[in-house]
Tab-separated table of C-alpha atoms in Angstrom:
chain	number	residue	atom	x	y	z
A	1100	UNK	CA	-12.874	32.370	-20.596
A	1101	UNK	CA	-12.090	29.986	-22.971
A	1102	UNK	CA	-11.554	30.699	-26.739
A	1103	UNK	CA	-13.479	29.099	-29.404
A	1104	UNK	CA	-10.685	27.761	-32.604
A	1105	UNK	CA	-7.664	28.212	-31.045
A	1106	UNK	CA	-5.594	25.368	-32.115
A	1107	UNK	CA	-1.812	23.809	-31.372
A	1108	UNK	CA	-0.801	26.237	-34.338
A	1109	UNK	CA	-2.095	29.401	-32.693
A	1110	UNK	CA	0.178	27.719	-28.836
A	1111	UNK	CA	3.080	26.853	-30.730
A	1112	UNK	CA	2.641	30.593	-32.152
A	1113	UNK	CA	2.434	32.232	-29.157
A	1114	UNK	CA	5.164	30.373	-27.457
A	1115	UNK	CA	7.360	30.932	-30.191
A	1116	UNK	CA	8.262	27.196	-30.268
A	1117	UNK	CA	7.497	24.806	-33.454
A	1118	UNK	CA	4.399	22.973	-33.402
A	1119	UNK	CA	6.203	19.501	-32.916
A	1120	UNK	CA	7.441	21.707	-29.464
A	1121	UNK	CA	3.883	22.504	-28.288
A	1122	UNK	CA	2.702	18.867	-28.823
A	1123	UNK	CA	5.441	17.240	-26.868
A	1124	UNK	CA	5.095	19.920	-24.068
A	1125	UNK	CA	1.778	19.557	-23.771
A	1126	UNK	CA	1.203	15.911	-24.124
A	1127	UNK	CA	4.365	14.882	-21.918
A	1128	UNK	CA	6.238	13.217	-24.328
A	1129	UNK	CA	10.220	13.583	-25.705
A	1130	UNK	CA	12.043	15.931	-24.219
A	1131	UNK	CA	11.293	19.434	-23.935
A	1132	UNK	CA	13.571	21.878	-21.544
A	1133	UNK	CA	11.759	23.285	-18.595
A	1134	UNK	CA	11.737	26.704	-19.516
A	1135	UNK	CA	10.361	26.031	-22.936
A	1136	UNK	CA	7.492	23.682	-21.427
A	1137	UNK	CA	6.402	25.806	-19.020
A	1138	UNK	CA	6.076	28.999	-22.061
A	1139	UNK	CA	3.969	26.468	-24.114
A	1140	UNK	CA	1.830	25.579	-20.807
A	1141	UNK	CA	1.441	28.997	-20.353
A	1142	UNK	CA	0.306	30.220	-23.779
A	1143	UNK	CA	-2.027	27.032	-23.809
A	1144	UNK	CA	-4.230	28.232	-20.700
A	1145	UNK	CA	-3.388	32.277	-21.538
A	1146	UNK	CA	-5.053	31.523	-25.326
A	1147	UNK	CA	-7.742	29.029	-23.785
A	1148	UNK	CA	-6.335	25.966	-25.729
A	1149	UNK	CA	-8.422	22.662	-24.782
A	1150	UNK	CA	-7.206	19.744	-26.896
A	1151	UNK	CA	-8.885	16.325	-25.796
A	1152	UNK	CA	-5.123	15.347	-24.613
A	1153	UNK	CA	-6.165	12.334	-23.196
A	1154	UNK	CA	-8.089	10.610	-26.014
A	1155	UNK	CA	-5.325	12.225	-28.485
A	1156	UNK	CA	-2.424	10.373	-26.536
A	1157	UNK	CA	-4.303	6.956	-24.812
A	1158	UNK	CA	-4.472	6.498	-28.907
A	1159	UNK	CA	-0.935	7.395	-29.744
A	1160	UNK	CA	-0.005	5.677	-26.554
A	1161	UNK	CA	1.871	8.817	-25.512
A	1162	UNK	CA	0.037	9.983	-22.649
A	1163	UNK	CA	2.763	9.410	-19.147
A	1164	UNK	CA	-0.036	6.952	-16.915
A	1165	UNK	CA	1.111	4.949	-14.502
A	1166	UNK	CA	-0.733	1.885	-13.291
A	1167	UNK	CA	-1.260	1.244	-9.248
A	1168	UNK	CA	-2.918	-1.998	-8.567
A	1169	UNK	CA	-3.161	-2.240	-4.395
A	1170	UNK	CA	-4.541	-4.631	-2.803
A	1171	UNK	CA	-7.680	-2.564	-1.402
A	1172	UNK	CA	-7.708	0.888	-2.163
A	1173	UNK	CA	-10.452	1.453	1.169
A	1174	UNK	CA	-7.615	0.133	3.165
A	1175	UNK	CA	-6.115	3.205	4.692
A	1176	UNK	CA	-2.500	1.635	4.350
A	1177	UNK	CA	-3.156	1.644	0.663
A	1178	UNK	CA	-5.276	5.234	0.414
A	1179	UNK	CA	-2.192	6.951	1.861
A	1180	UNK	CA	0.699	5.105	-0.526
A	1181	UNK	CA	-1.564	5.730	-3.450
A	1182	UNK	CA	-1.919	9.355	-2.380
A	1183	UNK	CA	2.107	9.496	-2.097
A	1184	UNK	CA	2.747	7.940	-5.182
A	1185	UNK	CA	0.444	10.467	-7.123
A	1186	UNK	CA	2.143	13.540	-5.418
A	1187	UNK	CA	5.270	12.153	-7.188
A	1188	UNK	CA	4.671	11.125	-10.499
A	1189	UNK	CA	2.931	14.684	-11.021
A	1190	UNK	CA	6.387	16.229	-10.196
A	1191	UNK	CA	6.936	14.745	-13.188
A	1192	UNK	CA	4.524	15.123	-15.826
A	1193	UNK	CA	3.276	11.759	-15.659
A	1194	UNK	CA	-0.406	10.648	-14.389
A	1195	UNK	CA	-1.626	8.022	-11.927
A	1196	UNK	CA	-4.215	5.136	-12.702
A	1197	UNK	CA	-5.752	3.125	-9.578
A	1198	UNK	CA	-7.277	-0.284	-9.960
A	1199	UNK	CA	-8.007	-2.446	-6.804
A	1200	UNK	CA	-7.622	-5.789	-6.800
A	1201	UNK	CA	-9.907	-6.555	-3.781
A	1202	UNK	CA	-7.721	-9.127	-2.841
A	1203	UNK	CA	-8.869	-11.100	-5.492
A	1204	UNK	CA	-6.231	-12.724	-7.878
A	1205	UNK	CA	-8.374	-13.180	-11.078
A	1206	UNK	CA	-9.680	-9.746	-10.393
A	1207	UNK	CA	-5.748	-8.643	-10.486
A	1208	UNK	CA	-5.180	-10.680	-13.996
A	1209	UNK	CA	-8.302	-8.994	-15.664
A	1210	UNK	CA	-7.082	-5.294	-14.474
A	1211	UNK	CA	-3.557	-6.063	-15.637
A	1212	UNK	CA	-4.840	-7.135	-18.837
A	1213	UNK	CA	-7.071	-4.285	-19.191
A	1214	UNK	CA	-4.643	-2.011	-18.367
A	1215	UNK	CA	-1.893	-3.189	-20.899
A	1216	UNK	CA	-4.394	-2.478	-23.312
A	1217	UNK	CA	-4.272	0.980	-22.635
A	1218	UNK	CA	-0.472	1.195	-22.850
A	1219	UNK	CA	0.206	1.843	-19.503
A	1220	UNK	CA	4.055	2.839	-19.597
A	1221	UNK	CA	4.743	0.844	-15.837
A	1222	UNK	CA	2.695	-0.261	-12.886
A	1223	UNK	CA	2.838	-0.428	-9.477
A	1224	UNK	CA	1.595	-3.239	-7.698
A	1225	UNK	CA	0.715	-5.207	-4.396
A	1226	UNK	CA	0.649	-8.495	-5.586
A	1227	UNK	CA	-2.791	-11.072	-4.070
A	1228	UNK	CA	-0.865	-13.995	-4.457
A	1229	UNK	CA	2.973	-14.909	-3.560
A	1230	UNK	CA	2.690	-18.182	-5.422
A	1231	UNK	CA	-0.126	-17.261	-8.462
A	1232	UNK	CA	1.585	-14.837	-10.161
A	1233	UNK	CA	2.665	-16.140	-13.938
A	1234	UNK	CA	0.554	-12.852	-15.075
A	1235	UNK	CA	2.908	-10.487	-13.572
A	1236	UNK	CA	6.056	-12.392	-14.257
A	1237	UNK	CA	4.575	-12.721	-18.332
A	1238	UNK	CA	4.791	-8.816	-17.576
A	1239	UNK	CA	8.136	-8.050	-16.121
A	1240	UNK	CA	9.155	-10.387	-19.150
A	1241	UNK	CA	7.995	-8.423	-21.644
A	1242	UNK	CA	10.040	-5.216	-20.783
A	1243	UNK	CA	7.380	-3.496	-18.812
A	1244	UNK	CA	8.647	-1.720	-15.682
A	1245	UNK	CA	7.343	-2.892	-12.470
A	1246	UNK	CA	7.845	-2.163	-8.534
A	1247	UNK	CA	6.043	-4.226	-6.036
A	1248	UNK	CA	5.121	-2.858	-2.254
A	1249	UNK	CA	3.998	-4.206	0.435
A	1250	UNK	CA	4.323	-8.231	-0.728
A	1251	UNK	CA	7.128	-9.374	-3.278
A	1252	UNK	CA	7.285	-12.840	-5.699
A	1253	UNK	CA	10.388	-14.375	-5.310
A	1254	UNK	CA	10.619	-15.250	-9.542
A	1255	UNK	CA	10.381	-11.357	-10.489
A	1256	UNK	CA	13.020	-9.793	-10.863
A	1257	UNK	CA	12.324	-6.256	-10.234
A	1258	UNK	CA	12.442	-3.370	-7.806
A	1259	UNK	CA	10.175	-3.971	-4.738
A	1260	UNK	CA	9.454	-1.787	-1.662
A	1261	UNK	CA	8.475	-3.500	1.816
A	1262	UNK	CA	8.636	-3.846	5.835
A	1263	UNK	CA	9.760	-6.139	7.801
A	1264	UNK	CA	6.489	-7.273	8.453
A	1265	UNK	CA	7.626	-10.688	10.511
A	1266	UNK	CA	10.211	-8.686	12.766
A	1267	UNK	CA	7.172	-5.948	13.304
A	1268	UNK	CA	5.336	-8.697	14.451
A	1269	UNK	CA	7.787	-10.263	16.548
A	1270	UNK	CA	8.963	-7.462	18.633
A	1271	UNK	CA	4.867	-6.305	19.059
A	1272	UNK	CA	4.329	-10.018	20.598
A	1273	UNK	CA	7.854	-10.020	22.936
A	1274	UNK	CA	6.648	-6.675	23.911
A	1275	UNK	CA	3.167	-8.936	25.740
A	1276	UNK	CA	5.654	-11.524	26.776
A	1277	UNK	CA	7.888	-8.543	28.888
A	1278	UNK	CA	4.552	-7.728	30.278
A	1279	UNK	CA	4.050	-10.790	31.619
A	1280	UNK	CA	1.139	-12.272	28.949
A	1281	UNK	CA	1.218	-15.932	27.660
A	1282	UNK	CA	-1.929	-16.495	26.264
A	1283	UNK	CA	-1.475	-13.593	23.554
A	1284	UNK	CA	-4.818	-14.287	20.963
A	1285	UNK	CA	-3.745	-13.240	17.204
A	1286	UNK	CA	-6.275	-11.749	14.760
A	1287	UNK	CA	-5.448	-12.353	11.459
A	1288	UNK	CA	-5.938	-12.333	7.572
A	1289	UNK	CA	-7.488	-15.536	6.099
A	1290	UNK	CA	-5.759	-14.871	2.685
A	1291	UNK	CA	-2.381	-15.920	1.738
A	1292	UNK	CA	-0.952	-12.813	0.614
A	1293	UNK	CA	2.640	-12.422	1.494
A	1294	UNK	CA	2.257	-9.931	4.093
A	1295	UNK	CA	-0.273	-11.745	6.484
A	1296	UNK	CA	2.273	-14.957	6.186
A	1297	UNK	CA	4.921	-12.842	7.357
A	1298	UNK	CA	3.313	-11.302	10.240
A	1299	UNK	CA	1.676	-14.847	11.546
A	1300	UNK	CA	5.320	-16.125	11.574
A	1301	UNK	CA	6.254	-13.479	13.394
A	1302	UNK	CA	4.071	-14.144	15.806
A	1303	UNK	CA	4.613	-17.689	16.016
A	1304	UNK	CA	8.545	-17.065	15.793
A	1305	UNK	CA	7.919	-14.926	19.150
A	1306	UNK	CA	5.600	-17.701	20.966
A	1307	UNK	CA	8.538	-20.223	19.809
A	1308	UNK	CA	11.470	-18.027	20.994
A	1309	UNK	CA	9.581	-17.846	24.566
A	1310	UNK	CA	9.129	-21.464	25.236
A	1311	UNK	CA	5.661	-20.744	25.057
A	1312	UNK	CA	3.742	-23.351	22.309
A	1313	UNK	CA	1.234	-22.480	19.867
A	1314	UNK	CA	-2.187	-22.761	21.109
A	1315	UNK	CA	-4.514	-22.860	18.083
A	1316	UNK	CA	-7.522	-21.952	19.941
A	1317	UNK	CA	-5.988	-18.478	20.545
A	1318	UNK	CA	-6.112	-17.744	16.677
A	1319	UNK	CA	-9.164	-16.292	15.049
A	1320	UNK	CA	-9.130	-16.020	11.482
A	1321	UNK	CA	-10.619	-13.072	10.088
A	1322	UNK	CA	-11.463	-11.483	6.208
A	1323	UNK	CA	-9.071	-8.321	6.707
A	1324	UNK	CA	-12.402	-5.456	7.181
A	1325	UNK	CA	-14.249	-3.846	9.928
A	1326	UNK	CA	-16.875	-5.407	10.466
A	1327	UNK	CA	-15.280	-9.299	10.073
A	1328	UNK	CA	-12.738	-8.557	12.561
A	1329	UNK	CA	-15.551	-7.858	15.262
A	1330	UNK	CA	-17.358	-11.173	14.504
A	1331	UNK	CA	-13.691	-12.918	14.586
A	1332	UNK	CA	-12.912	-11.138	17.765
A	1333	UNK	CA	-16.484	-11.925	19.852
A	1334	UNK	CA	-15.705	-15.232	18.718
A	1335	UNK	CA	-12.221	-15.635	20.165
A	1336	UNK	CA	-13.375	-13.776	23.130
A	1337	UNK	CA	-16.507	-16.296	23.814
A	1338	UNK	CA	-14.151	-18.976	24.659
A	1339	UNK	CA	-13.261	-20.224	27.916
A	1340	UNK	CA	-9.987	-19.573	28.975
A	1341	UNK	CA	-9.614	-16.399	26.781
A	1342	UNK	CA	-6.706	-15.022	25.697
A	1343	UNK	CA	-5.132	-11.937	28.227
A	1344	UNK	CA	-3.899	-10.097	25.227
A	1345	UNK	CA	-4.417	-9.628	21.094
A	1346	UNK	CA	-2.386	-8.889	18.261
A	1347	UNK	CA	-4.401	-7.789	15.365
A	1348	UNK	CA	-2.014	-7.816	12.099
A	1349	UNK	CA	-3.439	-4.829	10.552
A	1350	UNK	CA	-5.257	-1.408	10.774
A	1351	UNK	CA	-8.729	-2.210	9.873
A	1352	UNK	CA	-8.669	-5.838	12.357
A	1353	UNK	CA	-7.322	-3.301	14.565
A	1354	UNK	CA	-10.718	-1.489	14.631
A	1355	UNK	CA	-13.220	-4.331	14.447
A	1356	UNK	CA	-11.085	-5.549	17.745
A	1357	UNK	CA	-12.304	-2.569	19.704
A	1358	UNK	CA	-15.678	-2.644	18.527
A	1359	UNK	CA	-15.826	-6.111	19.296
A	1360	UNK	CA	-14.272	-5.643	22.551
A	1361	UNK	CA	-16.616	-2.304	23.607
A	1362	UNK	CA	-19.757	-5.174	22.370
A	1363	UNK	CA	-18.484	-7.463	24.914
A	1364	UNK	CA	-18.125	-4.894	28.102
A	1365	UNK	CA	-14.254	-5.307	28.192
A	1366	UNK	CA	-11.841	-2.616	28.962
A	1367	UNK	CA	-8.482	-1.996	27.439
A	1368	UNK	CA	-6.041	-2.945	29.046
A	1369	UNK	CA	-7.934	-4.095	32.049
A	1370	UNK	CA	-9.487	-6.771	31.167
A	1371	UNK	CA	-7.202	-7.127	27.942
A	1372	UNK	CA	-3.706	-6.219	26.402
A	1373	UNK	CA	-3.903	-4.979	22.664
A	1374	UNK	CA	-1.458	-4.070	20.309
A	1375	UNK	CA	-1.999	-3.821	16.300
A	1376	UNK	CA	-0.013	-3.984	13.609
A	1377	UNK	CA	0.069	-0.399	11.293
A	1378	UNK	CA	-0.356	2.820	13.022
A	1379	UNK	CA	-3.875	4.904	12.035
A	1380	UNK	CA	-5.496	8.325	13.493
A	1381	UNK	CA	-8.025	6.314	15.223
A	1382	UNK	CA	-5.031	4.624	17.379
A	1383	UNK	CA	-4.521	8.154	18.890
A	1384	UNK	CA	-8.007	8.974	19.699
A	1385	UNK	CA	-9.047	6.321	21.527
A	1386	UNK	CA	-8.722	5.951	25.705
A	1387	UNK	CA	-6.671	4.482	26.531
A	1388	UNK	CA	-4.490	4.865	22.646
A	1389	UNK	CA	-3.089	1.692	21.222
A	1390	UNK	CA	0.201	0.577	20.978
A	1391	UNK	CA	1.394	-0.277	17.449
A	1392	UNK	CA	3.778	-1.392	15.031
A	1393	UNK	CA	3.853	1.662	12.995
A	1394	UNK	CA	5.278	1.159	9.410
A	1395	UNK	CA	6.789	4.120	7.291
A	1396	UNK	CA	4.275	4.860	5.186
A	1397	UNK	CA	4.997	8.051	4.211
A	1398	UNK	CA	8.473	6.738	2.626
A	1399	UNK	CA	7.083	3.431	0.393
A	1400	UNK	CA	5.199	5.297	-1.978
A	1401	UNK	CA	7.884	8.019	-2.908
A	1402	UNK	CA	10.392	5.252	-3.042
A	1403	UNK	CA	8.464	3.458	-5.138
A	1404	UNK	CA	7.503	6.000	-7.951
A	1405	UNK	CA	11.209	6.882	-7.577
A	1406	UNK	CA	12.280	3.458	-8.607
A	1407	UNK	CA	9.444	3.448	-11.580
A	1408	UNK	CA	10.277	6.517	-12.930
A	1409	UNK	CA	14.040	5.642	-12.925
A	1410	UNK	CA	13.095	2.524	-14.595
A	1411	UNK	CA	10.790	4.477	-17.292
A	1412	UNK	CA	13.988	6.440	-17.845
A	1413	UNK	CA	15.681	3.552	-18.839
A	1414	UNK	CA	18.144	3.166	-15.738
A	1415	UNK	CA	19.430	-0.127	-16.066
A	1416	UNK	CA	20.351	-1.490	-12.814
A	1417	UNK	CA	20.451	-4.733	-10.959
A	1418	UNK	CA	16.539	-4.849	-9.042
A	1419	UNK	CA	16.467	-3.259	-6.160
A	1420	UNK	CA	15.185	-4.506	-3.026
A	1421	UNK	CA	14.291	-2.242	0.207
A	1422	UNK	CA	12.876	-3.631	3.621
A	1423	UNK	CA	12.324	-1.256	6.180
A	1424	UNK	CA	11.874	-1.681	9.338
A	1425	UNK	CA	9.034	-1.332	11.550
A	1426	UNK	CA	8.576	0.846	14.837
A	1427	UNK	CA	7.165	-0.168	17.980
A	1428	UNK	CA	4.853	2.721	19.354
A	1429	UNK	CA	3.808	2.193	23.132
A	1430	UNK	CA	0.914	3.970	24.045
A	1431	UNK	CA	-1.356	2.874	26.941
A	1432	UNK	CA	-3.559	-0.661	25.538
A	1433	UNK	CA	-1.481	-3.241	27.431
A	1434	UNK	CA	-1.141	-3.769	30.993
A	1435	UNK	CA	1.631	-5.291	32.898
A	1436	UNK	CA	-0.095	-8.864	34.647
A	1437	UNK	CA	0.222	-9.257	38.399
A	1438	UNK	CA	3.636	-11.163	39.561
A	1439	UNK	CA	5.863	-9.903	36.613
């Protein structure tokens, strides 16, 4: 039960440790040795001590937050990193903040702003825009430590985290070609973030490399949710002469294909091929289960509150740059076509 008066006098007492100890250990600041911050932590919750930490250091600006900006924290892609990136930082004392973007550039500039007015110590971020970015580059300018996943800006010169996003979708649309498809449909994001660039070159990179030109009318252009992606997809399906396979170029298109599909009465893969880029629990669930391009989630966000904290700790090192690569997962959504 908690005590009534007990102040940082009465921790710093108990834990044998000056008060300028107990502050730092408890508002994870300076350096304190392990041993002796975890004896102040424990005499803090053995004496009841409740200090409004966070008001205390967002006005000192000594409280260890860290900023994560995604692009859309409903996108499960983004729900998982932010989840891995939180596990990390509190390994370390130091506290995670999540604003969304939505996609939305001037959204991004207001958050950044807003943040940087609570002294945020570093941020991660997904950036909207490859080529509107001044805001972020103002930031990485002023000393501020920054890693970008998923999408980089050429200009910045810091640490960023990210797949190979056109190679993913490259080897997902060879994969059709080997099974014998030509008209491959592509569902894909209508913004111009860096990721959804990469993945339609990919795909037109594949088409190209397989004498096979683009056909225009087998792209439907999509905002990157649900229930979009099933309008985009009944409308690419309505046409004559429709496509014999799809390559959605994320998750969440992923779904609003097979809805969209199911709407339509037409099977998987009998009646068409599909294969989506980012692996998701659904995938495995369905019958038949789709074949992806699985990225390694569970490895971006660690990275990239690695790199932040390093940076926070004042390693200075040439930026740091890490594609991984992307895994092809066959499961049982595209069929081989007669003759091949």
């Amino acid at each position: 039960m908690t005590q009534k008066g007990i102040t940082l006098k009465d921790v710093a007492a108990a834990a044998n440790v000056s008060r300028a100890t107990a502050a730092r250990a408890l508002n994870s600041y300076g350096y304190v040795g392990d041993e002796t911050a975890l004896r102040v932590l424990e005499a803090a919750e053995r004496l009841g001590y409740r200090a409004n930490l966070v008001a205390q250091a967002l006005r000192s600006g000594q409280l260890p937050i860290v900023g994560f900006v995604p692009g859309d924290i409903q996108n499960p892609f983004f729900a998982r990193i932010a989840h891995d990136i939180e596990v990390e930082l509190r390994k370390h004392r130091h506290n995670l903040l999540i604003a969304s973007s939505e996609e939305n550039v001037e959204q991004e500039k207001q958050l950044l702003e807003s943040l940087r007015s609570l002294s945020i110590r570093g941020f991660i971020l997904a950036p909207t825009s490859a080529t509107d970015s001044q805001h972020i580059v103002q930031l990485v300018s002023e000393g501020t430590p920054v890693v970008l996943i998923d999408r980089v800006v050429q200009e910045l010169q810091c640490d960023s985290v990210v797949v190979d996003n056109e190679g993913g979708a490259r080897e997902a649309v060879d994969f059709l070609v080997s099974n014998g498809h030509e008209r491959i449909g592509l569902l894909r994001d209508e913004s111009r973030i860096f990721t959804a660039q990469e993945r339609l070159a990919g795909y037109q990179n594949s088409l190209q490399s397989h004498g096979i030109g683009l056909d225009e009318s087998l792209v439907s252009v999509s905002r990157s949710t649900v229930e979009h992606a099933v309008d985009a997809t009944i409308r690419l399906f309505s046409r004559r002469n429709r496509p014999t396979a799809l390559f959605t170029v994320d998750s969440l298109m992923t779904q609003g294909a097979l809805l969209g599909l199911r709407s339509m009465g037409l099977s998987i893969p009998n009646d068409v091929s599909l294969v989506g880029f980012d692996d998701f629990n659904l995938a495995t669930f369905t019958d038949p289960q789709i074949t992806v391009v699985a990225q390694p989630i569970s490895e971006i966000g660690p990275l990239a509150a690695k790199f932040l904290l390093e940076r926070l700790a004042g390693k200075k090192i040439a930026p740091r740059h890490i594609r991984f690569p992307t895994r092809l997962i066959v499961r049982g959504s595209v069929a081989q076509l007669p003759g091949r």
